[in-house]
XYZ file of C-alpha atoms in Angstrom:
598
model
C -14.973 3.927 -15.026
C -17.467 5.441 -17.372
C -14.856 6.006 -20.013
C -13.741 2.377 -19.893
C -17.280 0.993 -20.118
C -18.074 3.332 -22.990
C -15.218 1.887 -24.976
C -16.482 -1.639 -24.259
C -20.086 -1.039 -25.197
C -19.318 0.935 -28.325
C -16.844 -1.560 -29.760
C -18.265 -3.662 -32.593
C -17.922 -7.385 -32.055
C -16.183 -9.520 -34.653
C -16.257 -13.267 -35.098
C -13.479 -13.565 -37.647
C -10.248 -15.343 -36.809
C -9.183 -13.675 -40.047
C -8.531 -10.609 -37.900
C -5.148 -12.229 -37.225
C -4.252 -11.180 -40.764
C -3.594 -7.742 -39.311
C -0.405 -9.218 -37.858
C 1.119 -9.670 -41.325
C 2.712 -6.183 -41.464
C 4.638 -7.141 -38.325
C 5.553 -10.566 -39.717
C 6.627 -9.275 -43.134
C 10.086 -8.025 -42.072
C 10.879 -11.530 -40.813
C 9.807 -13.486 -43.890
C 12.976 -15.607 -43.803
C 12.221 -16.709 -40.247
C 8.619 -17.443 -41.250
C 9.834 -19.629 -44.144
C 12.309 -21.483 -41.918
C 9.622 -22.044 -39.288
C 7.166 -23.302 -41.918
C 9.805 -25.591 -43.418
C 10.603 -27.094 -40.003
C 6.899 -27.404 -39.304
C 6.181 -29.146 -42.605
C 9.162 -31.463 -42.135
C 8.108 -32.581 -38.660
C 4.533 -33.077 -39.828
C 5.696 -35.189 -42.782
C 7.910 -37.296 -40.518
C 4.966 -37.872 -38.180
C 2.970 -39.155 -41.162
C 5.759 -41.559 -42.187
C 5.928 -43.359 -38.840
C 2.679 -45.386 -39.282
C 4.069 -46.789 -42.564
C 7.090 -48.090 -40.687
C 4.848 -49.636 -38.047
C 2.797 -51.392 -40.741
C 5.972 -52.851 -42.245
C 7.019 -54.203 -38.875
C 3.627 -55.768 -38.150
C 3.158 -57.347 -41.585
C 6.748 -58.656 -41.767
C 7.154 -59.712 -38.170
C 7.916 -63.316 -39.152
C 10.416 -62.530 -41.975
C 13.571 -62.743 -39.872
C 15.507 -60.763 -37.292
C 17.750 -58.985 -39.831
C 14.883 -57.321 -41.654
C 13.220 -56.502 -38.352
C 16.409 -54.819 -37.166
C 16.490 -52.706 -40.332
C 12.932 -51.545 -39.764
C 13.607 -50.578 -36.154
C 16.854 -48.844 -37.162
C 14.963 -46.838 -39.771
C 12.344 -45.965 -37.141
C 15.091 -44.704 -34.831
C 16.460 -42.439 -37.589
C 12.951 -41.105 -38.236
C 12.512 -40.345 -34.541
C 15.861 -38.513 -34.439
C 14.843 -36.394 -37.430
C 11.514 -35.700 -35.738
C 13.310 -34.520 -32.574
C 15.646 -32.215 -34.523
C 12.831 -30.823 -36.636
C 10.642 -30.188 -33.583
C 13.489 -28.372 -31.826
C 14.089 -26.231 -34.934
C 10.390 -25.485 -35.217
C 10.214 -24.452 -31.570
C 13.258 -22.185 -31.896
C 12.183 -20.370 -35.050
C 8.519 -20.054 -34.093
C 9.115 -18.938 -30.504
C 11.798 -16.447 -31.549
C 9.448 -15.092 -34.199
C 6.646 -14.693 -31.640
C 8.845 -12.786 -29.205
C 10.209 -10.530 -31.948
C 6.802 -9.699 -33.419
C 5.252 -8.956 -30.020
C 8.168 -6.680 -29.132
C 7.584 -4.783 -32.385
C 3.839 -4.551 -31.721
C 4.402 -3.182 -28.225
C 6.829 -0.589 -29.566
C 4.444 0.393 -32.371
C 1.441 0.730 -30.030
C 3.372 2.800 -27.501
C 4.872 4.984 -30.234
C 1.380 5.601 -31.605
C -0.335 6.277 -28.280
C 2.335 8.636 -26.930
C 1.816 10.960 -29.911
C -1.970 11.179 -29.582
C -3.511 14.452 -28.449
C -5.307 14.930 -25.085
C -8.679 14.366 -26.778
C -7.866 10.654 -27.086
C -7.080 10.309 -23.387
C -10.414 11.876 -22.486
C -12.061 8.808 -24.049
C -9.732 5.966 -23.075
C -8.387 5.174 -19.625
C -4.632 4.816 -19.294
C -5.059 1.484 -17.510
C -6.958 0.090 -20.488
C -4.142 1.108 -22.820
C -1.605 -0.582 -20.541
C -3.755 -3.708 -20.506
C -3.727 -3.809 -24.281
C 0.038 -3.347 -24.439
C 0.646 -6.121 -21.868
C -2.214 -8.629 -21.708
C -3.254 -8.499 -25.351
C 0.279 -8.712 -26.682
C 0.936 -11.683 -24.384
C -2.004 -13.466 -26.029
C -0.586 -12.709 -29.461
C 2.854 -13.925 -28.392
C 1.289 -17.182 -27.230
C -0.459 -17.632 -30.564
C 2.472 -16.760 -32.841
C 5.020 -18.522 -30.651
C 2.966 -21.635 -30.027
C -0.711 -21.974 -30.920
C -0.458 -20.897 -34.557
C 2.386 -23.286 -35.359
C 0.587 -26.094 -33.523
C -2.557 -25.297 -35.480
C -0.691 -25.363 -38.804
C 1.079 -28.590 -37.849
C -2.215 -30.238 -36.938
C -3.825 -29.002 -40.136
C -1.004 -30.607 -42.153
C -1.287 -33.827 -40.155
C -5.073 -33.748 -40.544
C -4.864 -33.303 -44.314
C -2.004 -35.790 -44.715
C -3.611 -38.243 -42.341
C -6.874 -38.136 -44.265
C -4.990 -38.813 -47.488
C -3.154 -41.751 -45.913
C -6.415 -43.087 -44.481
C -7.804 -43.121 -48.007
C -4.628 -44.811 -49.254
C -4.904 -47.458 -46.530
C -8.630 -48.233 -46.843
C -11.181 -46.339 -48.909
C -14.040 -48.124 -47.154
C -12.966 -47.072 -43.675
C -12.060 -43.628 -44.966
C -15.616 -43.184 -46.225
C -16.893 -43.875 -42.731
C -14.492 -41.243 -41.334
C -15.768 -38.655 -43.818
C -19.272 -39.213 -42.517
C -18.112 -38.370 -39.008
C -16.218 -35.141 -39.793
C -19.261 -32.881 -40.505
C -20.790 -33.990 -37.198
C -17.584 -32.931 -35.418
C -17.282 -29.603 -37.224
C -20.784 -28.377 -36.331
C -20.156 -27.836 -32.584
C -16.692 -26.408 -33.335
C -18.163 -23.735 -35.613
C -21.298 -22.966 -33.582
C -19.693 -22.869 -30.154
C -16.530 -21.330 -31.599
C -18.459 -18.258 -32.674
C -19.814 -17.825 -29.187
C -16.319 -18.256 -27.775
C -15.104 -15.480 -30.070
C -17.512 -12.938 -28.625
C -16.930 -14.065 -25.048
C -13.152 -13.901 -25.454
C -13.363 -10.354 -26.729
C -15.697 -9.341 -23.911
C -13.455 -10.961 -21.299
C -10.435 -9.031 -22.549
C -12.438 -5.816 -22.454
C -13.348 -6.375 -18.819
C -9.733 -7.202 -17.959
C -8.776 -3.870 -19.509
C -11.497 -2.104 -17.538
C -10.244 -3.753 -14.353
C -6.692 -2.569 -15.092
C -8.001 0.923 -15.765
C -9.859 1.061 -12.458
C -6.839 -0.224 -10.537
C -4.432 2.173 -12.252
C -6.643 5.190 -11.622
C -7.094 4.358 -7.936
C -3.486 3.408 -7.201
C -2.194 6.607 -8.773
C -4.380 8.508 -6.317
C -3.786 6.238 -3.312
C -3.038 9.076 -0.879
C -6.192 10.978 -1.832
C -8.252 7.790 -1.527
C -6.849 7.162 1.948
C -7.160 10.777 3.029
C -10.896 10.711 2.291
C -11.281 7.171 3.739
C -12.527 6.034 0.358
C -10.740 2.670 0.487
C -13.943 0.695 0.984
C -15.710 2.189 -2.011
C -12.589 1.870 -4.155
C -12.239 -1.794 -3.189
C -15.936 -2.377 -3.900
C -15.628 -0.685 -7.290
C -12.592 -2.779 -8.235
C -14.255 -5.937 -6.896
C -17.328 -5.244 -9.034
C -15.311 -4.826 -12.223
C -13.173 -7.874 -11.430
C -16.229 -10.023 -10.700
C -17.800 -8.965 -13.996
C -14.579 -9.979 -15.697
C -14.657 -13.318 -13.860
C -18.302 -13.946 -14.807
C -17.551 -13.431 -18.494
C -14.418 -15.592 -18.232
C -16.439 -18.315 -16.472
C -19.025 -18.310 -19.264
C -16.198 -18.585 -21.800
C -14.638 -21.485 -19.847
C -17.962 -23.335 -19.661
C -18.566 -22.876 -23.365
C -15.095 -24.091 -24.233
C -15.375 -27.057 -21.842
C -18.705 -28.005 -23.423
C -17.213 -27.748 -26.907
C -14.203 -29.847 -25.874
C -16.374 -32.574 -24.333
C -18.669 -32.796 -27.365
C -15.834 -32.820 -29.878
C -13.717 -35.399 -28.029
C -16.716 -37.712 -27.569
C -17.707 -37.480 -31.222
C -14.130 -38.015 -32.409
C -13.342 -41.080 -30.345
C -16.825 -42.570 -30.659
C -16.380 -42.343 -34.411
C -12.882 -43.862 -34.213
C -14.186 -46.770 -32.135
C -16.940 -47.387 -34.663
C -14.510 -47.342 -37.583
C -12.108 -49.661 -35.755
C -14.917 -52.102 -35.104
C -15.629 -52.282 -38.841
C -11.894 -52.632 -39.578
C -11.483 -55.453 -37.085
C -14.307 -57.333 -38.795
C -12.511 -56.838 -42.151
C -9.271 -58.303 -40.736
C -11.182 -61.325 -39.500
C -12.713 -61.713 -42.953
C -9.281 -61.376 -44.653
C -10.246 -58.145 -46.475
C -7.205 -56.326 -45.044
C -4.018 -57.221 -43.194
C -3.339 -56.610 -39.515
C -0.581 -54.175 -40.504
C -3.036 -52.180 -42.599
C -5.454 -51.995 -39.707
C -2.705 -50.911 -37.323
C -1.601 -48.303 -39.871
C -5.175 -47.119 -40.255
C -5.585 -46.991 -36.459
C -2.460 -44.865 -36.043
C -3.536 -42.493 -38.812
C -7.020 -42.335 -37.322
C -5.501 -41.446 -33.938
C -3.343 -38.774 -35.586
C -6.377 -37.341 -37.385
C -8.517 -37.492 -34.250
C -5.785 -35.903 -32.153
C -5.272 -33.168 -34.728
C -8.984 -32.445 -34.870
C -9.208 -32.286 -31.083
C -6.136 -30.057 -30.899
C -7.605 -27.758 -33.520
C -10.816 -27.446 -31.515
C -8.729 -26.480 -28.467
C -6.547 -24.067 -30.405
C -9.564 -22.524 -32.126
C -10.521 -20.810 -28.889
C -6.965 -19.524 -28.445
C -6.936 -18.204 -31.994
C -10.215 -16.417 -31.392
C -8.908 -14.802 -28.200
C -5.804 -13.701 -30.078
C -7.974 -12.364 -32.905
C -9.837 -10.253 -30.360
C -6.535 -9.030 -28.916
C -5.293 -8.206 -32.419
C -8.411 -6.163 -33.116
C -8.032 -4.263 -29.859
C -4.394 -3.438 -30.576
C -5.346 -2.561 -34.127
C -7.821 -0.037 -32.741
C -4.972 1.737 -30.965
C -2.697 1.619 -34.000
C -5.490 2.929 -36.215
C -6.820 5.471 -33.705
C -7.613 8.707 -35.475
C -6.123 11.706 -33.770
C -8.060 14.929 -33.578
C -4.790 16.689 -34.370
C -2.587 15.924 -37.341
C 0.445 17.557 -38.875
C 0.017 18.856 -42.431
C 1.466 16.736 -45.278
C 3.924 19.523 -46.086
C 4.506 21.427 -42.849
C 5.794 24.991 -42.946
C 9.109 25.184 -41.044
C 9.255 27.668 -38.186
C 11.908 30.261 -39.147
C 14.973 30.362 -36.913
C 15.866 32.245 -34.834
C 12.388 32.198 -33.342
C 11.144 35.658 -32.415
C 8.298 34.428 -30.203
C 5.362 36.559 -31.355
C 2.142 34.771 -30.325
C -1.263 35.755 -31.650
C -4.764 34.488 -30.941
C -7.254 35.708 -33.545
C -10.953 35.505 -32.609
C -10.381 32.118 -30.997
C -13.383 30.072 -29.950
C -12.959 26.726 -28.246
C -14.868 24.154 -26.234
C -13.634 20.824 -24.936
C -15.041 17.721 -26.674
C -16.398 16.350 -23.410
C -18.195 19.651 -22.720
C -19.469 20.714 -26.146
C -22.138 23.025 -24.715
C -19.700 25.097 -22.627
C -17.335 27.564 -24.276
C -13.873 27.519 -22.719
C -12.888 30.487 -24.911
C -15.171 32.729 -26.928
C -13.949 35.284 -29.439
C -10.550 35.734 -27.768
C -8.070 37.976 -29.596
C -4.658 38.484 -28.017
C -1.308 39.535 -29.452
C 1.863 38.902 -27.443
C 4.965 40.631 -28.753
C 8.466 39.091 -28.826
C 10.135 39.398 -25.428
C 6.937 40.554 -23.713
C 5.820 39.064 -20.416
C 2.056 38.666 -20.322
C 0.175 37.408 -17.266
C -3.208 35.697 -17.582
C -5.358 36.074 -14.488
C -8.950 35.446 -13.550
C -11.174 33.031 -11.657
C -10.793 29.269 -11.983
C -12.271 28.010 -15.248
C -11.954 31.398 -16.928
C -9.872 29.978 -19.802
C -6.296 30.799 -18.780
C -4.847 27.283 -18.931
C -6.774 26.654 -22.139
C -4.796 29.460 -23.766
C -1.560 27.769 -22.644
C -2.724 24.465 -24.160
C -3.748 26.092 -27.431
C -0.335 27.767 -27.734
C 1.218 24.284 -27.569
C -1.441 22.926 -29.942
C -2.709 20.269 -27.610
C -6.071 21.323 -29.023
C -7.204 23.155 -32.129
C -9.705 26.002 -31.787
C -13.128 25.475 -33.329
C -12.950 29.000 -34.713
C -10.171 31.507 -35.244
C -6.486 30.620 -35.245
C -3.349 30.633 -33.112
C -0.071 31.739 -34.705
C 3.607 31.764 -33.762
C 5.694 34.349 -35.612
C 2.768 34.813 -37.972
C 2.422 31.128 -38.932
C -0.729 29.197 -38.048
C 0.196 26.361 -35.696
C -1.878 23.999 -37.851
C 0.459 24.669 -40.785
C 3.568 23.522 -38.884
C 4.809 20.208 -37.490
C 4.088 20.084 -33.770
C 7.535 18.709 -32.946
C 9.070 21.661 -34.813
C 7.442 24.591 -33.031
C 7.235 22.855 -29.635
C 11.033 22.827 -29.557
C 10.785 26.592 -29.244
C 8.576 26.349 -26.139
C 9.425 25.579 -22.507
C 6.622 24.707 -20.090
C 6.332 24.704 -16.317
C 2.903 23.162 -15.600
C 0.732 23.644 -12.543
C 1.124 19.963 -11.637
C 4.744 19.138 -12.522
C 5.426 15.656 -13.848
C 8.357 13.846 -12.276
C 9.454 10.541 -13.775
C 10.722 7.508 -11.843
C 14.323 8.166 -12.832
C 17.181 10.226 -11.427
C 17.087 13.929 -10.646
C 19.670 14.440 -13.401
C 17.534 12.738 -16.049
C 14.378 14.497 -14.872
C 15.965 17.895 -15.428
C 17.658 16.723 -18.617
C 14.211 16.178 -20.112
C 14.436 19.854 -21.026
C 17.464 19.164 -23.235
C 18.518 15.496 -23.477
C 22.029 16.289 -24.751
C 22.857 18.630 -21.831
C 26.001 17.902 -19.832
C 25.864 17.281 -16.064
C 27.423 20.704 -15.513
C 24.651 22.381 -17.541
C 22.037 20.439 -15.590
C 23.541 21.595 -12.311
C 23.648 25.195 -13.535
C 19.927 25.016 -14.368
C 19.209 23.494 -10.964
C 21.107 26.279 -9.235
C 19.161 28.898 -11.190
C 15.915 27.230 -10.076
C 17.177 26.969 -6.483
C 16.928 23.183 -6.687
C 20.628 22.370 -6.329
C 20.718 22.508 -2.533
C 17.989 19.974 -1.877
C 19.165 17.707 -4.725
C 22.645 17.660 -3.180
C 21.199 16.364 0.097
C 19.563 13.353 -1.600
C 21.276 9.982 -0.918
C 23.015 9.865 -4.307
C 22.736 13.508 -5.244
C 21.788 14.040 -8.881
C 21.897 10.261 -9.446
C 19.127 9.609 -6.908
C 15.967 8.023 -8.386
C 13.026 10.262 -7.454
C 10.406 7.502 -7.410
C 7.156 7.236 -9.318
C 5.627 10.717 -9.797
C 8.394 12.132 -7.575
C 7.100 10.636 -4.326
C 10.435 11.401 -2.636
C 9.966 15.148 -3.109
C 7.692 17.780 -1.645
C 5.373 19.754 -3.896
C 7.716 22.726 -3.910
C 10.712 20.557 -4.754
C 8.871 18.981 -7.670
C 8.008 22.450 -8.908
C 11.639 23.549 -8.794
C 12.707 20.459 -10.746
C 10.178 21.445 -13.411
C 11.490 25.024 -13.448
C 15.078 23.777 -13.776
C 13.898 21.659 -16.715
C 12.471 24.761 -18.418
C 15.606 26.794 -17.688
C 17.739 24.061 -19.285
C 15.559 24.047 -22.398
C 16.484 27.702 -22.998
C 13.533 28.203 -25.362
C 12.456 31.576 -26.823
C 8.879 31.050 -25.568
C 8.249 30.331 -21.880
C 4.900 29.136 -20.535
C 4.357 29.219 -16.771
C 1.111 27.683 -15.572
C 0.894 28.426 -11.836
C 4.638 27.803 -11.693
C 5.061 28.972 -8.107
C 1.767 27.766 -6.678
C 3.300 24.928 -4.625
C 6.134 26.940 -3.066
C 6.411 28.406 0.397
C 7.047 32.124 0.733
C 10.859 31.842 0.857
C 11.086 29.392 -2.058
C 8.600 31.436 -4.049
C 10.752 34.524 -3.656
C 13.872 32.658 -4.795
C 12.194 30.933 -7.708
C 10.397 34.097 -8.779
C 13.787 35.799 -9.034
C 15.012 32.894 -11.195
C 11.898 33.086 -13.356
C 12.355 36.830 -13.767
C 15.911 36.276 -14.999
C 14.762 33.437 -17.230
C 12.023 35.506 -18.836
C 14.361 38.308 -19.879
C 14.466 38.515 -23.652
C 11.847 35.769 -24.033
C 8.177 35.775 -24.764
C 6.665 34.702 -21.459
C 3.069 33.769 -20.764
C 2.282 33.423 -17.061
C -0.906 31.938 -15.621
C -1.357 32.817 -11.965
C -3.991 33.060 -9.268
C -1.549 34.705 -6.870
C -1.333 38.221 -8.221
C 1.854 38.994 -6.332
C 3.730 36.875 -8.882
C 2.504 38.928 -11.863
C 2.623 42.515 -10.601
C 5.751 43.227 -12.655
C 4.441 41.702 -15.884
C 4.520 43.955 -18.951
C 0.826 43.337 -19.374
C -1.881 41.607 -17.397
C -4.807 40.067 -19.295
C -7.927 39.411 -17.229
C -10.159 36.486 -18.246
C -13.669 35.767 -17.094
C -16.070 33.218 -18.569
C -13.789 32.465 -21.517
C -13.503 36.122 -22.561
C -10.938 38.869 -22.093
C -12.586 41.472 -19.876
C -9.610 43.781 -19.281
C -5.888 44.159 -19.879
C -3.155 46.536 -18.810
C -0.521 46.988 -16.107
C -1.165 46.123 -12.497
C -1.525 49.752 -11.417
C -3.777 50.638 -14.355
C -6.078 47.688 -13.733
C -6.327 48.419 -10.012
C -7.204 52.038 -10.786
C -9.749 50.909 -13.385
C -11.687 48.819 -10.863
C -13.619 45.742 -11.981
C -12.682 42.107 -11.612
C -8.900 42.548 -11.301
C -9.223 45.272 -8.706
C -11.570 43.064 -6.693
C -9.147 40.141 -6.869
C -6.266 42.429 -5.891
C -8.158 43.779 -2.848
C -8.937 40.246 -1.706
C -5.317 39.072 -1.971
C -3.352 42.143 -0.926
C -5.665 43.568 1.692
C -6.853 40.201 3.050
C -10.406 41.391 3.433
C -13.731 40.053 2.157
C -15.176 41.827 -0.831
C -18.731 41.773 -2.097
C -19.124 40.823 -5.757
C -19.740 43.575 -8.267
C -23.389 44.198 -9.038
C -22.673 43.336 -12.686
């Protein structure tokens, strides 16, 4: 929750509806549709402004005979038909444009976020990102597909109506001009407050989504620790805060609407009173007054609609800013303008040179300090040590999920920062400690390792990982959806899917981060045999707490406190004593051991 609230409090507030201008890059590819929509919009607005003229003709010539009257009503019917066709065209083009633009925005935001490094996700909750992609884009769709066109139409009618009011009666028009500033003041003043409240409300909605997403993804843990009550209370608190802000926004908008509508229609009544006196005095005809009344109603309605839409535009401007923040998010990691290509075939020589690193959220704690390590092509190196010693950090640096603050990491002699991440990551296969299973079929989950692999190749990889047998027993075999995060599988089965994925990738560099930690003894033995075959001829880096899985490694590197404290073979390190020997005694002899005096 802290991460979500930090984002909210640190975000600068903006009061500019002009923020909607950031949508232009997404509108630009559809300029033809924009022109067609604007043409239909202008046409319907113009037709609406013509109707009062026809009404005036009818009123002033009511006694001139049935034939002329029929012509006027026939012309009015044609105008109404054109208005219906133009409105339908406007709706089609504008709504289609809104859907298309929002689809492009969603794709652009997702494409941007999915490429960001882990540092970004330490600051922003996943639920907040999802809220922006769904809720915020829905607001924008509503504005582009409806509110914006309605606003433009009402602006045209307002401007045209004012001109026609002046054409009909300059005296009455002068009175209208006196009213407009009085109406605009509450729209501007309260509109600014609405802008800030709309932005704040969207932020709290995002925070609510973030809290819900985080808790639901850990539902079993929450239930296991009987934490449901606190989780519900936490979500209720965030949701109530969101409601309170929304309620303040609703009250402000209701107040603005009441004031504006009263001022508009009170002014119209006053102007009509003066006009009625002029008709009685013979200063203007009844048709002119009716025409003026209709134009006044159009102008008043347009002004009221604009005051309503103003709040929607401000909410959409806030949503646009929030999405713009994601699109413009600066990544801690970037590829060089001219990346150095990784030479093929990849040999797999990995080197860490005096690497120092600390995580951004823990700047005072060194995860790695002065680490130098050279891993030769085809060598299997095991990283062991207590939790938090820096083993997994090395794995992450080799994939360039982070950049070291000092020193460098190279692959085949090339600094990772000089290459495109997508280029050198193709040469790496990873089996993480907590395997990720997607809510798709077993076939597609394994095929993540190589998307163009045939079903036969996928099955071969599954057999090598000893996953084929349990996959075959699933209801639809390899075509069985595994559920969100692989809920249909046990921990060991998820691990074997991940290992099959790495086997299918057939990469020259293999990274195993506690790859057998979730397996029972029998499965571990089978999978370890598969891993041993897989690692032949490849550079393999193994992170393990269970030393039995690394006894046959070419070299074991012992980490403690972010430093390398020893390295060598299993037998040499046991004979040497120290941390590794103590860990080995604890695991292999199953007996308590006092810590070293050092």
